[in-house]
Coordinates of C-alpha atoms in Angstrom, one line a residue:
Chain L
M80 CA -18.7 23.8 -28.6
G81 CA -21.0 26.4 -27.2
I82 CA -18.3 28.4 -25.4
T83 CA -14.6 29.1 -26.0
L84 CA -11.9 28.5 -23.4
E85 CA -11.6 32.2 -23.1
Q86 CA -15.3 32.4 -22.1
A87 CA -15.0 29.5 -19.7
E88 CA -12.0 31.2 -18.1
A89 CA -13.9 34.4 -17.6
V90 CA -16.6 32.4 -15.8
V91 CA -14.0 30.9 -13.6
A92 CA -12.5 34.2 -12.9
A93 CA -15.8 35.7 -11.9
G94 CA -16.4 32.9 -9.6
R95 CA -13.0 33.2 -8.0
A96 CA -13.5 36.8 -7.4
E97 CA -16.7 36.1 -5.5
A98 CA -15.0 33.3 -3.6
D99 CA -12.2 35.6 -2.6
S100 CA -14.7 38.2 -1.5
I101 CA -16.4 35.8 0.9
G102 CA -13.1 34.3 2.0
V103 CA -14.0 30.7 1.1
P104 CA -11.6 28.9 -1.3
M105 CA -13.5 27.1 -4.1
N106 CA -13.1 24.5 -6.8
I107 CA -14.7 25.8 -9.9
A108 CA -15.4 23.8 -13.1
V109 CA -16.8 24.7 -16.5
V110 CA -18.2 22.2 -19.0
D111 CA -19.1 23.1 -22.7
A112 CA -22.3 22.4 -24.6
G113 CA -21.1 18.9 -25.1
N114 CA -20.8 18.4 -21.3
N115 CA -17.0 18.0 -21.6
L116 CA -14.7 19.7 -19.1
T117 CA -13.2 23.0 -20.5
A118 CA -11.7 24.8 -17.5
F119 CA -11.0 24.0 -13.9
A120 CA -9.3 25.8 -11.0
R121 CA -8.8 24.8 -7.3
Q122 CA -8.1 27.8 -5.2
D123 CA -5.4 27.3 -2.6
G124 CA -6.8 25.5 0.4
A125 CA -10.0 24.5 -1.2
W126 CA -11.4 21.0 -0.2
L127 CA -9.8 18.1 -2.1
G128 CA -13.1 16.2 -2.0
S129 CA -14.7 19.1 -3.8
I130 CA -12.6 18.6 -7.0
D131 CA -14.9 15.8 -7.9
I132 CA -18.1 17.6 -6.8
A133 CA -17.4 20.9 -8.7
Q134 CA -16.9 19.0 -11.9
N135 CA -20.0 16.9 -11.3
K136 CA -22.1 19.8 -10.5
A137 CA -21.2 21.3 -13.8
Y138 CA -21.8 18.0 -15.4
T139 CA -25.3 17.7 -13.8
A140 CA -26.3 21.2 -14.7
R141 CA -25.6 20.5 -18.3
A142 CA -26.9 16.9 -18.2
F143 CA -30.3 18.1 -17.3
D144 CA -30.2 21.8 -18.3
A145 CA -31.1 22.8 -14.8
A146 CA -29.5 24.3 -11.7
T147 CA -28.4 21.3 -9.5
G148 CA -30.4 22.7 -6.6
D149 CA -33.6 22.5 -8.7
L150 CA -33.1 18.8 -8.7
Y151 CA -33.0 18.5 -4.9
D152 CA -36.7 18.1 -4.0
E153 CA -37.5 15.5 -6.6
T154 CA -34.5 13.3 -5.8
Q155 CA -35.2 13.0 -2.1
P156 CA -36.8 9.7 -0.8
G157 CA -40.4 9.8 -2.1
G158 CA -39.6 12.3 -4.9
S159 CA -40.4 11.7 -8.4
L160 CA -36.8 11.3 -9.4
Y161 CA -35.4 9.5 -6.4
G162 CA -32.5 7.4 -7.5
L163 CA -31.4 9.9 -10.2
S164 CA -28.1 10.4 -8.3
A165 CA -27.0 6.8 -9.1
S166 CA -27.3 7.3 -12.9
N167 CA -24.6 8.7 -15.1
D168 CA -21.9 6.7 -13.2
G169 CA -22.8 8.4 -10.0
K170 CA -21.9 11.8 -11.3
V171 CA -25.2 13.4 -10.6
I172 CA -25.2 16.0 -7.8
T173 CA -28.4 17.3 -6.6
F174 CA -27.6 20.1 -4.2
P175 CA -26.9 23.7 -5.2
G176 CA -23.7 25.0 -6.8
G177 CA -24.1 23.9 -10.5
I178 CA -25.8 26.3 -13.1
P179 CA -26.3 26.2 -16.8
L180 CA -24.5 28.8 -18.9
K181 CA -26.8 30.5 -21.5
N182 CA -26.3 32.6 -24.5
G183 CA -29.8 34.1 -24.8
E184 CA -32.1 31.0 -24.6
T185 CA -29.3 28.6 -25.8
I186 CA -27.5 26.5 -23.2
V187 CA -23.8 26.6 -24.0
G188 CA -22.3 24.9 -21.0
A189 CA -22.5 24.9 -17.3
V190 CA -20.5 25.9 -14.2
G191 CA -20.1 23.9 -10.9
V192 CA -18.7 25.2 -7.7
S193 CA -17.9 23.4 -4.5
G194 CA -15.9 24.3 -1.4
G195 CA -18.3 25.8 1.2
T196 CA -21.8 25.5 2.3
V197 CA -24.4 24.9 -0.5
D198 CA -25.5 28.6 0.0
Q199 CA -21.8 29.8 -0.5
D200 CA -21.4 27.4 -3.4
Q201 CA -24.6 28.7 -5.0
Q202 CA -23.6 32.4 -4.5
V203 CA -20.2 31.9 -6.2
A204 CA -21.8 29.9 -9.0
E205 CA -24.3 32.7 -9.6
A206 CA -21.4 35.2 -9.7
A207 CA -19.5 32.9 -12.1
V208 CA -22.4 32.8 -14.5
K209 CA -22.3 36.5 -14.8
G210 CA -18.7 36.2 -16.0
L211 CA -20.0 34.8 -19.2
S212 CA -19.7 37.3 -22.0
Chain N
M146 CA 0.4 21.8 -1.4
G147 CA 3.6 22.0 -3.3
I148 CA 2.3 24.6 -5.8
T149 CA -0.3 27.4 -5.7
L150 CA -3.1 27.8 -8.2
E151 CA -1.2 30.9 -9.5
Q152 CA 1.9 28.7 -10.2
A153 CA -0.3 26.0 -11.8
E154 CA -1.9 28.6 -14.1
A155 CA 1.5 29.9 -15.1
V156 CA 2.4 26.4 -16.2
V157 CA -0.8 26.0 -18.1
A158 CA -0.2 29.4 -19.8
A159 CA 3.3 28.5 -20.8
G160 CA 1.9 25.3 -22.4
R161 CA -0.9 27.1 -24.2
A162 CA 1.6 29.5 -25.7
E163 CA 3.6 26.7 -27.2
A164 CA 0.5 24.9 -28.4
D165 CA -0.5 28.1 -30.1
S166 CA 2.8 28.5 -31.7
I167 CA 2.6 25.0 -33.4
G168 CA -1.1 25.3 -34.1
V169 CA -2.3 22.2 -32.3
P170 CA -5.0 22.8 -29.6
M171 CA -4.1 20.9 -26.4
N172 CA -5.6 19.8 -23.1
I173 CA -3.3 20.8 -20.3
A174 CA -3.6 19.6 -16.6
V175 CA -1.7 20.3 -13.5
V176 CA -1.7 18.2 -10.3
D177 CA -0.1 19.3 -7.0
A178 CA 2.3 17.4 -4.8
G179 CA -0.5 15.3 -3.4
N180 CA -1.5 14.3 -7.0
N181 CA -4.8 16.2 -6.8
L182 CA -6.1 18.3 -9.9
T183 CA -5.3 22.0 -9.4
A184 CA -5.8 23.5 -12.9
F185 CA -7.1 22.4 -16.3
A186 CA -7.7 24.0 -19.6
R187 CA -8.9 22.6 -22.9
Q188 CA -8.1 24.8 -25.9
D189 CA -10.8 25.3 -28.5
G190 CA -11.0 22.3 -30.7
A191 CA -8.8 20.1 -28.6
W192 CA -9.6 16.3 -28.7
L193 CA -12.4 15.4 -26.2
G194 CA -10.7 12.1 -25.5
S195 CA -7.6 13.9 -24.3
I196 CA -9.4 15.6 -21.4
D197 CA -8.9 12.3 -19.6
I198 CA -5.4 11.6 -21.0
A199 CA -4.0 15.0 -20.0
Q200 CA -5.2 14.6 -16.4
N201 CA -3.8 11.1 -16.3
K202 CA -0.5 12.0 -17.8
A203 CA -0.1 14.5 -14.9
Y204 CA -1.3 11.9 -12.5
T205 CA 1.2 9.4 -13.7
A206 CA 4.1 11.8 -13.7
R207 CA 3.5 12.5 -10.0
A208 CA 2.5 8.9 -9.2
F209 CA 6.0 7.7 -10.3
D210 CA 8.0 11.0 -10.1
A211 CA 9.0 10.5 -13.8
A212 CA 8.2 11.7 -17.3
T213 CA 5.4 9.6 -18.7
G214 CA 7.6 8.8 -21.7
D215 CA 10.3 7.3 -19.5
L216 CA 7.9 4.6 -18.7
Y217 CA 7.2 3.6 -22.3
D218 CA 9.9 1.0 -22.8
E219 CA 9.6 -0.9 -19.6
T220 CA 5.8 -1.2 -19.9
Q221 CA 5.9 -2.8 -23.3
P222 CA 5.3 -6.6 -23.7
G223 CA 8.4 -8.1 -22.4
G224 CA 9.4 -4.9 -20.4
S225 CA 10.1 -5.1 -16.7
L226 CA 6.9 -3.1 -15.9
Y227 CA 4.6 -4.7 -18.4
G228 CA 1.1 -4.4 -16.8
L229 CA 1.8 -1.2 -15.0
S230 CA -0.8 0.7 -17.1
A231 CA -3.6 -1.5 -15.5
S232 CA -2.6 -0.3 -12.0
N233 CA -4.0 2.8 -10.3
D234 CA -7.5 2.3 -11.7
G235 CA -6.2 2.4 -15.2
K236 CA -5.0 6.0 -14.8
V237 CA -1.4 5.2 -15.8
I238 CA -0.3 6.6 -19.1
T239 CA 3.1 5.6 -20.4
F240 CA 3.6 7.6 -23.5
P241 CA 5.1 11.2 -23.5
G242 CA 3.3 14.3 -22.4
G243 CA 3.5 14.1 -18.6
I244 CA 6.4 15.7 -16.7
P245 CA 7.0 16.2 -13.0
L246 CA 7.3 19.9 -11.7
K247 CA 10.2 20.5 -9.5
N248 CA 11.3 23.2 -7.1
G249 CA 15.0 22.5 -7.0
E250 CA 15.1 18.8 -6.2
T251 CA 11.7 18.6 -4.7
I252 CA 8.8 17.4 -6.8
V253 CA 5.9 19.8 -6.3
G254 CA 3.4 18.6 -8.8
A255 CA 3.2 17.6 -12.5
V256 CA 1.9 18.7 -15.8
G257 CA 0.1 16.5 -18.4
V258 CA -0.6 17.5 -22.0
S259 CA -2.7 15.7 -24.7
G260 CA -4.0 16.7 -28.0
G261 CA -1.5 16.0 -30.7
T262 CA 1.2 13.5 -31.6
V263 CA 3.2 12.4 -28.6
D264 CA 6.1 14.5 -29.8
Q265 CA 3.8 17.5 -29.9
D266 CA 2.5 16.7 -26.4
Q267 CA 5.9 16.3 -25.1
Q268 CA 7.1 19.6 -26.7
V269 CA 4.2 21.5 -25.1
A270 CA 4.7 19.8 -21.7
E271 CA 8.4 20.7 -21.7
A272 CA 7.4 24.3 -22.5
A273 CA 4.7 24.3 -19.8
V274 CA 7.3 23.1 -17.1
K275 CA 9.3 26.2 -17.9
G276 CA 6.3 28.3 -16.9
L277 CA 6.8 27.2 -13.2
S278 CA 8.3 30.1 -11.2
Chain P
M137 CA -6.5 -15.5 9.7
G138 CA -3.1 -17.1 9.1
I139 CA -1.1 -14.3 10.5
T140 CA -1.4 -11.9 13.3
L141 CA -1.1 -8.1 13.0
E142 CA 2.1 -8.5 15.0
Q143 CA 3.6 -10.9 12.4
A144 CA 2.4 -8.7 9.5
E145 CA 4.2 -5.8 11.1
A146 CA 7.4 -7.8 11.6
V147 CA 7.3 -8.5 7.8
V148 CA 6.8 -4.8 7.1
A149 CA 9.6 -3.9 9.4
A150 CA 12.0 -6.4 7.8
G151 CA 11.2 -4.8 4.5
R152 CA 11.7 -1.3 5.7
A153 CA 15.1 -2.1 7.0
E154 CA 16.1 -3.6 3.6
A155 CA 14.7 -0.6 1.8
D156 CA 16.6 1.7 4.2
S157 CA 19.8 -0.3 3.5
I158 CA 19.5 0.3 -0.3
G159 CA 18.3 3.8 0.1
V160 CA 15.0 3.4 -1.8
P161 CA 11.9 4.3 -0.1
M162 CA 9.1 1.7 -0.5
N163 CA 5.4 1.0 -0.1
I164 CA 5.0 -2.3 1.8
A165 CA 1.7 -4.2 2.2
V166 CA 0.7 -7.4 3.8
V167 CA -2.4 -9.4 3.4
D168 CA -3.5 -12.4 5.4
A169 CA -4.6 -15.9 4.4
G170 CA -8.1 -14.5 3.4
N171 CA -6.3 -12.0 1.1
N172 CA -7.5 -9.0 3.2
L173 CA -5.1 -6.1 4.0
T174 CA -3.6 -6.4 7.3
A175 CA -0.7 -3.9 7.5
F176 CA 0.6 -1.2 5.2
A177 CA 3.3 1.4 5.4
R178 CA 4.5 4.1 2.9
Q179 CA 8.0 5.3 3.7
D180 CA 8.6 9.0 3.4
G181 CA 9.0 9.9 -0.2
A182 CA 7.9 6.6 -1.7
W183 CA 6.1 6.8 -5.0
L184 CA 2.4 7.6 -4.7
G185 CA 1.5 5.3 -7.6
S186 CA 3.0 2.5 -5.7
I187 CA 0.5 2.6 -2.9
D188 CA -1.9 0.7 -5.2
I189 CA 0.7 -1.5 -6.7
A190 CA 2.2 -2.7 -3.3
Q191 CA -1.2 -3.8 -2.2
N192 CA -2.0 -5.4 -5.4
K193 CA 1.2 -7.3 -5.5
A194 CA 0.4 -8.7 -2.1
Y195 CA -3.1 -9.5 -3.3
T196 CA -1.9 -11.2 -6.4
A197 CA 0.7 -13.3 -4.6
R198 CA -2.1 -14.6 -2.3
A199 CA -4.6 -14.9 -5.1
F200 CA -2.6 -17.3 -7.0
D201 CA -0.2 -18.5 -4.2
A202 CA 2.8 -17.5 -6.3
A203 CA 5.4 -14.9 -6.5
T204 CA 4.1 -12.2 -8.7
G205 CA 7.3 -12.5 -10.9
D206 CA 6.5 -16.1 -11.6
L207 CA 3.4 -15.0 -13.4
Y208 CA 5.3 -12.7 -15.7
D209 CA 6.2 -15.1 -18.7
E210 CA 2.8 -16.6 -18.9
T211 CA 0.9 -13.3 -18.9
Q212 CA 2.8 -11.8 -21.9
P213 CA 1.2 -11.7 -25.3
G214 CA 1.2 -15.4 -26.6
G215 CA 1.5 -16.7 -22.9
S216 CA -0.9 -19.2 -21.6
L217 CA -2.4 -16.7 -19.1
Y218 CA -2.3 -13.6 -21.3
G219 CA -5.2 -11.4 -20.0
L220 CA -5.0 -12.5 -16.4
S221 CA -4.1 -9.0 -15.5
A222 CA -7.6 -7.8 -16.3
S223 CA -9.2 -10.2 -14.0
N224 CA -10.0 -9.6 -10.4
D225 CA -11.0 -6.0 -11.1
G226 CA -7.6 -5.2 -12.5
K227 CA -5.8 -5.9 -9.3
V228 CA -3.5 -8.6 -10.8
I229 CA 0.2 -7.4 -11.0
T230 CA 2.6 -9.7 -12.8
F231 CA 6.0 -8.3 -12.2
P232 CA 8.2 -9.0 -9.3
G233 CA 7.7 -7.7 -5.7
G234 CA 4.9 -9.9 -4.3
I235 CA 5.6 -13.1 -2.5
P236 CA 3.4 -15.4 -0.4
L237 CA 4.1 -15.8 3.2
K238 CA 4.4 -19.4 4.5
N239 CA 4.2 -21.2 7.8
G240 CA 6.0 -24.5 6.9
E241 CA 4.0 -25.5 3.6
T242 CA 0.9 -23.5 4.6
I243 CA 0.4 -20.2 3.0
V244 CA -0.6 -17.7 5.6
G245 CA -0.7 -14.5 3.6
A246 CA 1.6 -12.4 1.2
V247 CA 3.7 -9.4 1.1
G248 CA 3.8 -6.8 -1.7
V249 CA 6.5 -4.2 -2.3
S250 CA 6.6 -1.3 -4.7
G251 CA 8.8 1.9 -5.0
G252 CA 11.9 1.0 -7.0
T253 CA 13.0 -1.1 -9.9
V254 CA 11.4 -4.5 -10.0
D255 CA 14.8 -6.0 -8.8
Q256 CA 14.8 -3.6 -5.8
D257 CA 11.2 -4.3 -5.2
Q258 CA 11.9 -8.1 -5.2
Q259 CA 15.0 -7.8 -3.1
V260 CA 13.0 -5.9 -0.3
A261 CA 10.1 -8.4 -0.6
E262 CA 12.5 -11.3 0.0
A263 CA 13.9 -9.5 3.0
A264 CA 10.4 -8.8 4.2
V265 CA 9.4 -12.5 4.1
K266 CA 12.3 -13.4 6.4
G267 CA 10.7 -11.1 9.0
L268 CA 7.9 -13.7 9.4
S269 CA 8.4 -15.4 12.7
Chain F
M217 CA 3.8 15.5 2.8
G218 CA 2.2 16.9 5.9
I219 CA 3.2 14.0 8.1
T220 CA 5.9 11.3 8.2
L221 CA 5.4 7.6 8.4
E222 CA 6.7 7.8 11.9
Q223 CA 4.0 10.3 12.9
A224 CA 1.4 8.2 11.1
E225 CA 2.4 5.1 13.0
A226 CA 2.3 7.0 16.3
V227 CA -1.3 7.8 15.4
V228 CA -2.1 4.2 14.7
A229 CA -0.4 3.1 17.8
A230 CA -2.4 5.4 20.0
G231 CA -5.6 4.2 18.4
R232 CA -4.7 0.6 18.9
A233 CA -3.9 1.2 22.6
E234 CA -7.4 2.6 23.0
A235 CA -9.0 -0.2 21.0
D236 CA -7.2 -2.7 23.2
S237 CA -8.5 -0.9 26.3
I238 CA -12.1 -1.3 25.2
G239 CA -11.6 -4.7 23.9
V240 CA -12.8 -4.0 20.3
P241 CA -10.4 -4.9 17.5
M242 CA -10.2 -2.0 14.9
N243 CA -9.0 -1.1 11.5
I244 CA -7.0 2.0 11.6
A245 CA -5.8 4.1 8.5
V246 CA -3.9 7.3 8.2
V247 CA -3.7 9.5 5.1
D248 CA -1.3 12.4 4.5
A249 CA -2.1 16.0 3.5
G250 CA -2.4 14.9 -0.1
N251 CA -5.0 12.4 0.9
N252 CA -2.8 9.4 0.1
L253 CA -2.6 6.3 2.3
T254 CA 0.4 6.4 4.6
A255 CA -0.2 3.7 7.3
F256 CA -2.8 1.0 8.0
A257 CA -3.3 -1.7 10.6
R258 CA -6.0 -4.3 11.0
Q259 CA -6.0 -5.7 14.5
D260 CA -6.6 -9.4 14.9
G261 CA -10.2 -10.2 14.4
A262 CA -11.3 -6.7 13.2
W263 CA -14.1 -6.8 10.7
L264 CA -13.0 -7.3 7.1
G265 CA -15.6 -4.9 5.8
S266 CA -14.1 -2.1 7.9
I267 CA -10.8 -2.3 5.9
D268 CA -12.5 -0.2 3.4
I269 CA -14.4 2.0 5.8
A270 CA -11.4 2.9 7.9
Q271 CA -9.5 4.1 4.8
N272 CA -12.5 5.9 3.5
K273 CA -13.2 7.7 6.8
A274 CA -9.7 8.9 6.7
Y275 CA -10.1 10.0 3.1
T276 CA -13.4 11.7 3.8
A277 CA -11.9 13.6 6.8
R278 CA -9.2 15.0 4.6
A279 CA -11.4 15.5 1.6
F280 CA -13.6 17.9 3.6
D281 CA -11.3 18.9 6.5
A282 CA -13.9 17.8 8.8
A283 CA -14.7 14.9 11.2
T284 CA -16.8 12.5 9.3
G285 CA -19.5 12.6 12.0
D286 CA -20.0 16.2 11.4
L287 CA -21.2 15.4 7.9
Y288 CA -23.9 13.1 9.2
D289 CA -26.9 15.3 9.7
E290 CA -26.4 17.3 6.4
T291 CA -26.2 14.2 4.3
Q292 CA -29.4 12.7 5.5
P293 CA -32.5 12.8 3.3
G294 CA -33.6 16.4 3.5
G295 CA -30.2 17.6 4.6
S296 CA -28.3 20.3 2.6
L297 CA -25.7 17.7 1.4
Y298 CA -27.9 14.8 0.7
G299 CA -26.2 12.7 -2.0
L300 CA -22.6 13.8 -1.0
S301 CA -21.9 10.1 -0.1
A302 CA -22.2 9.1 -3.8
S303 CA -19.5 11.5 -4.8
N304 CA -15.7 10.8 -4.9
D305 CA -16.3 7.3 -6.3
G306 CA -18.5 6.4 -3.2
K307 CA -15.6 6.9 -0.8
V308 CA -17.4 9.5 1.3
I309 CA -18.3 8.0 4.7
T310 CA -20.5 10.3 6.9
F311 CA -20.7 8.6 10.2
P312 CA -18.1 9.0 13.0
G313 CA -14.7 7.6 13.1
G314 CA -12.7 9.9 10.8
I315 CA -10.9 13.0 12.1
P316 CA -8.4 15.4 10.5
L317 CA -4.9 15.6 11.9
K318 CA -3.6 19.1 12.6
N319 CA -0.4 20.7 13.2
G320 CA -1.5 23.8 14.8
E321 CA -4.1 25.2 12.4
T322 CA -2.7 23.3 9.4
I323 CA -4.4 20.1 8.4
V324 CA -1.6 17.5 7.7
G325 CA -3.7 14.5 7.2
A326 CA -6.4 12.4 8.8
V327 CA -7.1 9.2 10.6
G328 CA -10.1 6.8 10.0
V329 CA -11.2 4.0 12.4
S330 CA -13.7 1.3 11.8
G331 CA -14.5 -1.9 13.6
G332 CA -17.0 -1.3 16.3
T333 CA -20.1 1.0 17.0
V334 CA -19.7 4.5 15.7
D335 CA -19.3 5.7 19.2
Q336 CA -16.4 3.2 19.7
D337 CA -14.9 4.1 16.4
Q338 CA -15.0 7.8 17.3
Q339 CA -13.5 7.2 20.7
V340 CA -10.6 5.3 19.1
A341 CA -10.1 8.0 16.5
E342 CA -10.1 10.7 19.2
A343 CA -7.4 8.7 21.0
A344 CA -5.5 8.2 17.8
V345 CA -5.3 11.9 17.0
K346 CA -3.6 12.4 20.4
G347 CA -0.8 10.3 19.2
L348 CA 0.2 12.9 16.7
S349 CA 3.4 14.5 17.9

């Protein structure tokens, strides 16, 4: 739905190449347009706690059709969406590393990356997005 | 831990080839020796409900170092392990499709397959195991 | 409450000795009279899925002041307590391996063992109980 | 996997000695490299609520290969990882008391301590780490 497994794996591969280039092993997950897991890879030595987070960043990016980092300000205390993180069975992650995948203007899925600093996660996610053909 | 991502992906690839040969799209998951998800792929058109089951078959096979189908009889009503399925947060799957991955006698992880009949799942899981190098 | 950590560890040690004697690595848990975890040990190579089960056998034995195996018949389909397993957040285990710990007639805690067949689990649990001084 | 039960118990014992020396009963948990519980002890009178916290501090320290206290600043409101605590089924603890266990540069597990102030928990955890042989 939206993307094929082949496309999802191209996204993961592009993310892995970027992770390798910065020397930080990552967990990378791709969901399809229906927000269901399509592909996942944990690079050797990547944080175990990020298995969950990578998947949930992808989930969040498709759940709200937004980069997870774009939810950050509004989910802080005092923000208009404070409390959003507790919705959806606690699967909403609001720091960077999750980005929707688009075919033109149509959202066809999302990628989530976790394993480093949020800047590193975001960098790898941005590279992963470019793997979508 | 036990297996590398490269090895896990070889297992997934061997399973996918078998699934393709029988024309049934599958969800295939691999966990490492610590029972943490390492690789996952959902083939185009594979059942969405099997995303969970494939992962939990892999989890179960490593949790008890046994093929999931080997737990079937004993977890039936009247069986010695009736009720096992409710343990481990409900992640125990007791029908075929999950198999431990071994390096000689050492268990290094497990694979779980879901998407067809249990016979088809088991057939694909057995093929996947052979992908371990 | 009921037992000290020193006593709980004596129970675990007695169980471990029995497990060693039969050559089956076990997970062994002890709860106190308040049904709170007091001591736990996973022997090298013991099933990962039994970490949960050993603790929940101990929990169940204290929850109902009964050996877990004594709940087996009544929790089968058609039994008077069918469905009990789903209570208490799914922590009720109804096959053998959990036994209350008593000081005279007073229940002071429970031990739970998991890692082998239910007969092996029960044998180790019975040996563990004898470790209570 | 990573550590033996014997090593895990040496870690717990070192922590208990430190807890005794400061007169604060503690819950002490050790996980292995796969982030699975290996040993646990609750000292007489230690807080019941800390049974969970000690285990989750150990879990967190291995999940992110970091001392739990090192996650504190970045998970505050406005921090780069605000919301991390809700991930991993709410098992992420971000105040001190959890520390990875290392064999040279390799992380082989983690210890978690809970029962006193965070300073006391951290002190006992640091002593526990030194018990690893």
